[in-house]
C-alpha positions as protocol buffer text, in pm:
chain_id: "A"
residue {
  index: 1
  type: MET
  ca { x: 912 y: 543 z: 1490 }
}
residue {
  index: 2
  type: GLU
  ca { x: 930 y: 764 z: 1186 }
}
residue {
  index: 3
  type: PHE
  ca { x: 678 y: 763 z: 880 }
}
residue {
  index: 4
  type: ARG
  ca { x: 843 y: 813 z: 583 }
}
residue {
  index: 5
  type: GLU
  ca { x: 875 y: 694 z: 192 }
}
residue {
  index: 6
  type: LEU
  ca { x: 1048 y: 382 z: 167 }
}
residue {
  index: 7
  type: THR
  ca { x: 1356 y: 349 z: -79 }
}
residue {
  index: 8
  type: LYS
  ca { x: 1552 y: 26 z: -176 }
}
residue {
  index: 9
  type: ASN
  ca { x: 1713 y: -4 z: 188 }
}
residue {
  index: 10
  type: ASP
  ca { x: 1407 y: -73 z: 343 }
}
residue {
  index: 11
  type: ILE
  ca { x: 1358 y: -431 z: 120 }
}
residue {
  index: 12
  type: PRO
  ca { x: 1489 y: -659 z: 322 }
}
residue {
  index: 13
  type: SER
  ca { x: 1239 y: -565 z: 629 }
}
residue {
  index: 14
  type: LEU
  ca { x: 978 y: -479 z: 394 }
}
residue {
  index: 15
  type: VAL
  ca { x: 990 y: -836 z: 248 }
}
residue {
  index: 16
  type: GLU
  ca { x: 988 y: -1014 z: 560 }
}
residue {
  index: 17
  type: LEU
  ca { x: 700 y: -800 z: 642 }
}
residue {
  index: 18
  type: TYR
  ca { x: 498 y: -908 z: 333 }
}
residue {
  index: 19
  type: VAL
  ca { x: 496 y: -1264 z: 445 }
}
residue {
  index: 20
  type: GLN
  ca { x: 273 y: -1197 z: 717 }
}
residue {
  index: 21
  type: LEU
  ca { x: 29 y: -1036 z: 460 }
}
residue {
  index: 22
  type: ALA
  ca { x: -15 y: -1379 z: 317 }
}
residue {
  index: 23
  type: VAL
  ca { x: 179 y: -1647 z: 357 }
}
residue {
  index: 24
  type: GLU
  ca { x: 236 y: -1703 z: -97 }
}
residue {
  index: 25
  type: ASN
  ca { x: 478 y: -1420 z: 3 }
}
residue {
  index: 26
  type: LYS
  ca { x: 694 y: -1638 z: 165 }
}
residue {
  index: 27
  type: GLY
  ca { x: 916 y: -1731 z: -178 }
}
residue {
  index: 28
  type: ILE
  ca { x: 977 y: -1372 z: -222 }
}
residue {
  index: 29
  type: THR
  ca { x: 1378 y: -1303 z: -204 }
}
residue {
  index: 30
  type: VAL
  ca { x: 1537 y: -953 z: -128 }
}
residue {
  index: 31
  type: GLU
  ca { x: 1754 y: -1046 z: -439 }
}
residue {
  index: 32
  type: GLN
  ca { x: 1419 y: -1028 z: -675 }
}
residue {
  index: 33
  type: SER
  ca { x: 1277 y: -750 z: -453 }
}
residue {
  index: 34
  type: VAL
  ca { x: 1587 y: -530 z: -525 }
}
residue {
  index: 35
  type: LYS
  ca { x: 1582 y: -577 z: -931 }
}
residue {
  index: 36
  type: THR
  ca { x: 1223 y: -493 z: -953 }
}
residue {
  index: 37
  type: TRP
  ca { x: 1266 y: -151 z: -746 }
}
residue {
  index: 38
  type: GLU
  ca { x: 1590 y: -73 z: -952 }
}
residue {
  index: 39
  type: ASP
  ca { x: 1397 y: -147 z: -1273 }
}
residue {
  index: 40
  type: GLN
  ca { x: 1025 y: -84 z: -1227 }
}
residue {
  index: 41
  type: ILE
  ca { x: 927 y: 117 z: -924 }
}
residue {
  index: 42
  type: GLU
  ca { x: 1267 y: 341 z: -863 }
}
residue {
  index: 43
  type: ASN
  ca { x: 1240 y: 598 z: -1098 }
}
residue {
  index: 44
  type: ASN
  ca { x: 855 y: 588 z: -1135 }
}
residue {
  index: 45
  type: LYS
  ca { x: 699 y: 902 z: -1015 }
}
residue {
  index: 46
  type: ASN
  ca { x: 383 y: 724 z: -964 }
}
residue {
  index: 47
  type: ILE
  ca { x: 469 y: 505 z: -748 }
}
residue {
  index: 48
  type: HIS
  ca { x: 521 y: 547 z: -381 }
}
residue {
  index: 49
  type: TYR
  ca { x: 570 y: 296 z: -120 }
}
residue {
  index: 50
  type: LEU
  ca { x: 506 y: 395 z: 233 }
}
residue {
  index: 51
  type: GLY
  ca { x: 572 y: 293 z: 597 }
}
residue {
  index: 52
  type: ALA
  ca { x: 629 y: 325 z: 929 }
}
residue {
  index: 53
  type: VAL
  ca { x: 983 y: 229 z: 1024 }
}
residue {
  index: 54
  type: ASP
  ca { x: 1127 y: 168 z: 1372 }
}
residue {
  index: 55
  type: ASN
  ca { x: 1498 y: 152 z: 1463 }
}
residue {
  index: 56
  type: GLY
  ca { x: 1535 y: 62 z: 1055 }
}
residue {
  index: 57
  type: ARG
  ca { x: 1287 y: -154 z: 1063 }
}
residue {
  index: 58
  type: VAL
  ca { x: 905 y: -140 z: 846 }
}
residue {
  index: 59
  type: VAL
  ca { x: 686 y: -250 z: 1092 }
}
residue {
  index: 60
  type: SER
  ca { x: 407 y: -82 z: 898 }
}
residue {
  index: 61
  type: THR
  ca { x: 326 y: -18 z: 528 }
}
residue {
  index: 62
  type: CYS
  ca { x: 115 y: 57 z: 216 }
}
residue {
  index: 63
  type: TYR
  ca { x: 226 y: 147 z: -116 }
}
residue {
  index: 64
  type: CYS
  ca { x: 2 y: 361 z: -396 }
}
residue {
  index: 65
  type: VAL
  ca { x: 10 y: 425 z: -746 }
}
residue {
  index: 66
  type: ILE
  ca { x: -106 y: 725 z: -954 }
}
residue {
  index: 67
  type: ILE
  ca { x: -242 y: 654 z: -1270 }
}
residue {
  index: 68
  type: PRO
  ca { x: -339 y: 892 z: -1509 }
}
residue {
  index: 69
  type: ASN
  ca { x: -697 y: 920 z: -1656 }
}
residue {
  index: 70
  type: LEU
  ca { x: -887 y: 1054 z: -1911 }
}
residue {
  index: 71
  type: THR
  ca { x: -1217 y: 1078 z: -1736 }
}
residue {
  index: 72
  type: ARG
  ca { x: -1343 y: 1312 z: -1434 }
}
residue {
  index: 73
  type: GLN
  ca { x: -1144 y: 1601 z: -1640 }
}
residue {
  index: 74
  type: ASN
  ca { x: -849 y: 1380 z: -1653 }
}
residue {
  index: 75
  type: ARG
  ca { x: -810 y: 1389 z: -1241 }
}
residue {
  index: 76
  type: PRO
  ca { x: -613 y: 1066 z: -1200 }
}
residue {
  index: 77
  type: ILE
  ca { x: -701 y: 789 z: -950 }
}
residue {
  index: 78
  type: CYS
  ca { x: -491 y: 654 z: -637 }
}
residue {
  index: 79
  type: PHE
  ca { x: -494 y: 329 z: -559 }
}
residue {
  index: 80
  type: ILE
  ca { x: -358 y: 163 z: -289 }
}
residue {
  index: 81
  type: GLU
  ca { x: -256 y: -165 z: -180 }
}
residue {
  index: 82
  type: ASN
  ca { x: -69 y: -382 z: 22 }
}
residue {
  index: 83
  type: VAL
  ca { x: -169 y: -294 z: 358 }
}
residue {
  index: 84
  type: VAL
  ca { x: -22 y: -457 z: 627 }
}
residue {
  index: 85
  type: THR
  ca { x: 138 y: -384 z: 1002 }
}
residue {
  index: 86
  type: HIS
  ca { x: 399 y: -618 z: 1193 }
}
residue {
  index: 87
  type: GLU
  ca { x: 167 y: -841 z: 1429 }
}
residue {
  index: 88
  type: ASP
  ca { x: 338 y: -682 z: 1771 }
}
residue {
  index: 89
  type: TYR
  ca { x: 271 y: -304 z: 1606 }
}
residue {
  index: 90
  type: ARG
  ca { x: -65 y: -371 z: 1533 }
}
residue {
  index: 91
  type: LYS
  ca { x: -401 y: -146 z: 1716 }
}
residue {
  index: 92
  type: GLN
  ca { x: -145 y: 168 z: 1782 }
}
residue {
  index: 93
  type: GLY
  ca { x: -278 y: 333 z: 1447 }
}
residue {
  index: 94
  type: LEU
  ca { x: 30 y: 301 z: 1229 }
}
residue {
  index: 95
  type: ALA
  ca { x: -187 y: 142 z: 969 }
}
residue {
  index: 96
  type: ARG
  ca { x: -388 y: 463 z: 984 }
}
residue {
  index: 97
  type: LYS
  ca { x: -127 y: 710 z: 963 }
}
residue {
  index: 98
  type: VAL
  ca { x: 35 y: 507 z: 657 }
}
residue {
  index: 99
  type: ILE
  ca { x: -320 y: 509 z: 440 }
}
residue {
  index: 100
  type: GLN
  ca { x: -322 y: 882 z: 544 }
}
residue {
  index: 101
  type: MET
  ca { x: 44 y: 943 z: 378 }
}
residue {
  index: 102
  type: ALA
  ca { x: -72 y: 757 z: 32 }
}
residue {
  index: 103
  type: LEU
  ca { x: -410 y: 952 z: 99 }
}
residue {
  index: 104
  type: ASP
  ca { x: -205 y: 1298 z: 130 }
}
residue {
  index: 105
  type: ILE
  ca { x: -25 y: 1181 z: -223 }
}
residue {
  index: 106
  type: ALA
  ca { x: -361 y: 1163 z: -373 }
}
residue {
  index: 107
  type: ARG
  ca { x: -474 y: 1526 z: -309 }
}
residue {
  index: 108
  type: GLN
  ca { x: -159 y: 1621 z: -411 }
}
residue {
  index: 109
  type: HIS
  ca { x: -174 y: 1450 z: -752 }
}
residue {
  index: 110
  type: ASN
  ca { x: -550 y: 1606 z: -746 }
}
residue {
  index: 111
  type: CYS
  ca { x: -702 y: 1260 z: -772 }
}
residue {
  index: 112
  type: PHE
  ca { x: -1048 y: 1256 z: -769 }
}
residue {
  index: 113
  type: LYS
  ca { x: -1099 y: 906 z: -595 }
}
residue {
  index: 114
  type: ALA
  ca { x: -872 y: 640 z: -401 }
}
residue {
  index: 115
  type: ILE
  ca { x: -937 y: 303 z: -436 }
}
residue {
  index: 116
  type: LEU
  ca { x: -860 y: 39 z: -159 }
}
residue {
  index: 117
  type: GLN
  ca { x: -918 y: -361 z: -203 }
}
residue {
  index: 118
  type: SER
  ca { x: -894 y: -553 z: 109 }
}
residue {
  index: 119
  type: GLY
  ca { x: -995 y: -967 z: 134 }
}
residue {
  index: 120
  type: ILE
  ca { x: -1312 y: -1077 z: 143 }
}
residue {
  index: 121
  type: THR
  ca { x: -1305 y: -1230 z: 468 }
}
residue {
  index: 122
  type: ARG
  ca { x: -1155 y: -967 z: 665 }
}
residue {
  index: 123
  type: PRO
  ca { x: -1434 y: -771 z: 822 }
}
residue {
  index: 124
  type: GLU
  ca { x: -1234 y: -632 z: 1084 }
}
residue {
  index: 125
  type: ALA
  ca { x: -1007 y: -453 z: 799 }
}
residue {
  index: 126
  type: HIS
  ca { x: -1317 y: -362 z: 627 }
}
residue {
  index: 127
  type: LYS
  ca { x: -1461 y: -142 z: 993 }
}
residue {
  index: 128
  type: PHE
  ca { x: -1108 y: 6 z: 966 }
}
residue {
  index: 129
  type: TYR
  ca { x: -1090 y: 134 z: 636 }
}
residue {
  index: 130
  type: GLU
  ca { x: -1443 y: 245 z: 670 }
}
residue {
  index: 131
  type: SER
  ca { x: -1315 y: 455 z: 937 }
}
residue {
  index: 132
  type: LEU
  ca { x: -1097 y: 634 z: 732 }
}
residue {
  index: 133
  type: GLY
  ca { x: -1362 y: 717 z: 469 }
}
residue {
  index: 134
  type: PHE
  ca { x: -1383 y: 445 z: 228 }
}
residue {
  index: 135
  type: LYS
  ca { x: -1692 y: 322 z: 91 }
}
residue {
  index: 136
  type: SER
  ca { x: -1749 y: -59 z: 11 }
}
residue {
  index: 137
  type: ASP
  ca { x: -2122 y: 41 z: -96 }
}
residue {
  index: 138
  type: THR
  ca { x: -2010 y: 228 z: -426 }
}
residue {
  index: 139
  type: LYS
  ca { x: -1847 y: -44 z: -617 }
}
residue {
  index: 140
  type: LYS
  ca { x: -1779 y: -426 z: -642 }
}
residue {
  index: 141
  type: ALA
  ca { x: -1407 y: -502 z: -694 }
}
residue {
  index: 142
  type: PHE
  ca { x: -1364 y: -812 z: -967 }
}
residue {
  index: 143
  type: ASP
  ca { x: -973 y: -970 z: -985 }
}
residue {
  index: 144
  type: LEU
  ca { x: -839 y: -1217 z: -1213 }
}
residue {
  index: 145
  type: ARG
  ca { x: -559 y: -1370 z: -1099 }
}
residue {
  index: 146
  type: PHE
  ca { x: -318 y: -1536 z: -1312 }
}
residue {
  index: 147
  type: GLU
  ca { x: -122 y: -1813 z: -1114 }
}
């Protein structure tokens, strides 16, 4: 098992893993994802896809985005999203290590905070994120979906 920043070559197994994150991801194609990677992700130094890779297959992942900021002495914010571990690999500490990689990147960029969102109906995940130091009582998140 290796823990590393993901590359375009990891997209096929990453797309496969995202179906376990949400059934709505079933329509994602490798071709679409490669195009998005090449056009928007590959050369953006503020976007980091991270993963646990077992024999060339991504089995746990998250990504983080470093967002420039004009408050807090111009210290950036780290936004962590799409945390998922393959169902056959859960409860092995992989997500903890992958999220820790994102937090290390946040510290390297001198971020003043990291933000992580989780589905409201996932209390077991919420306990896990709290065990990593995330607080759920400091902010209230809202989202507006364009579907």
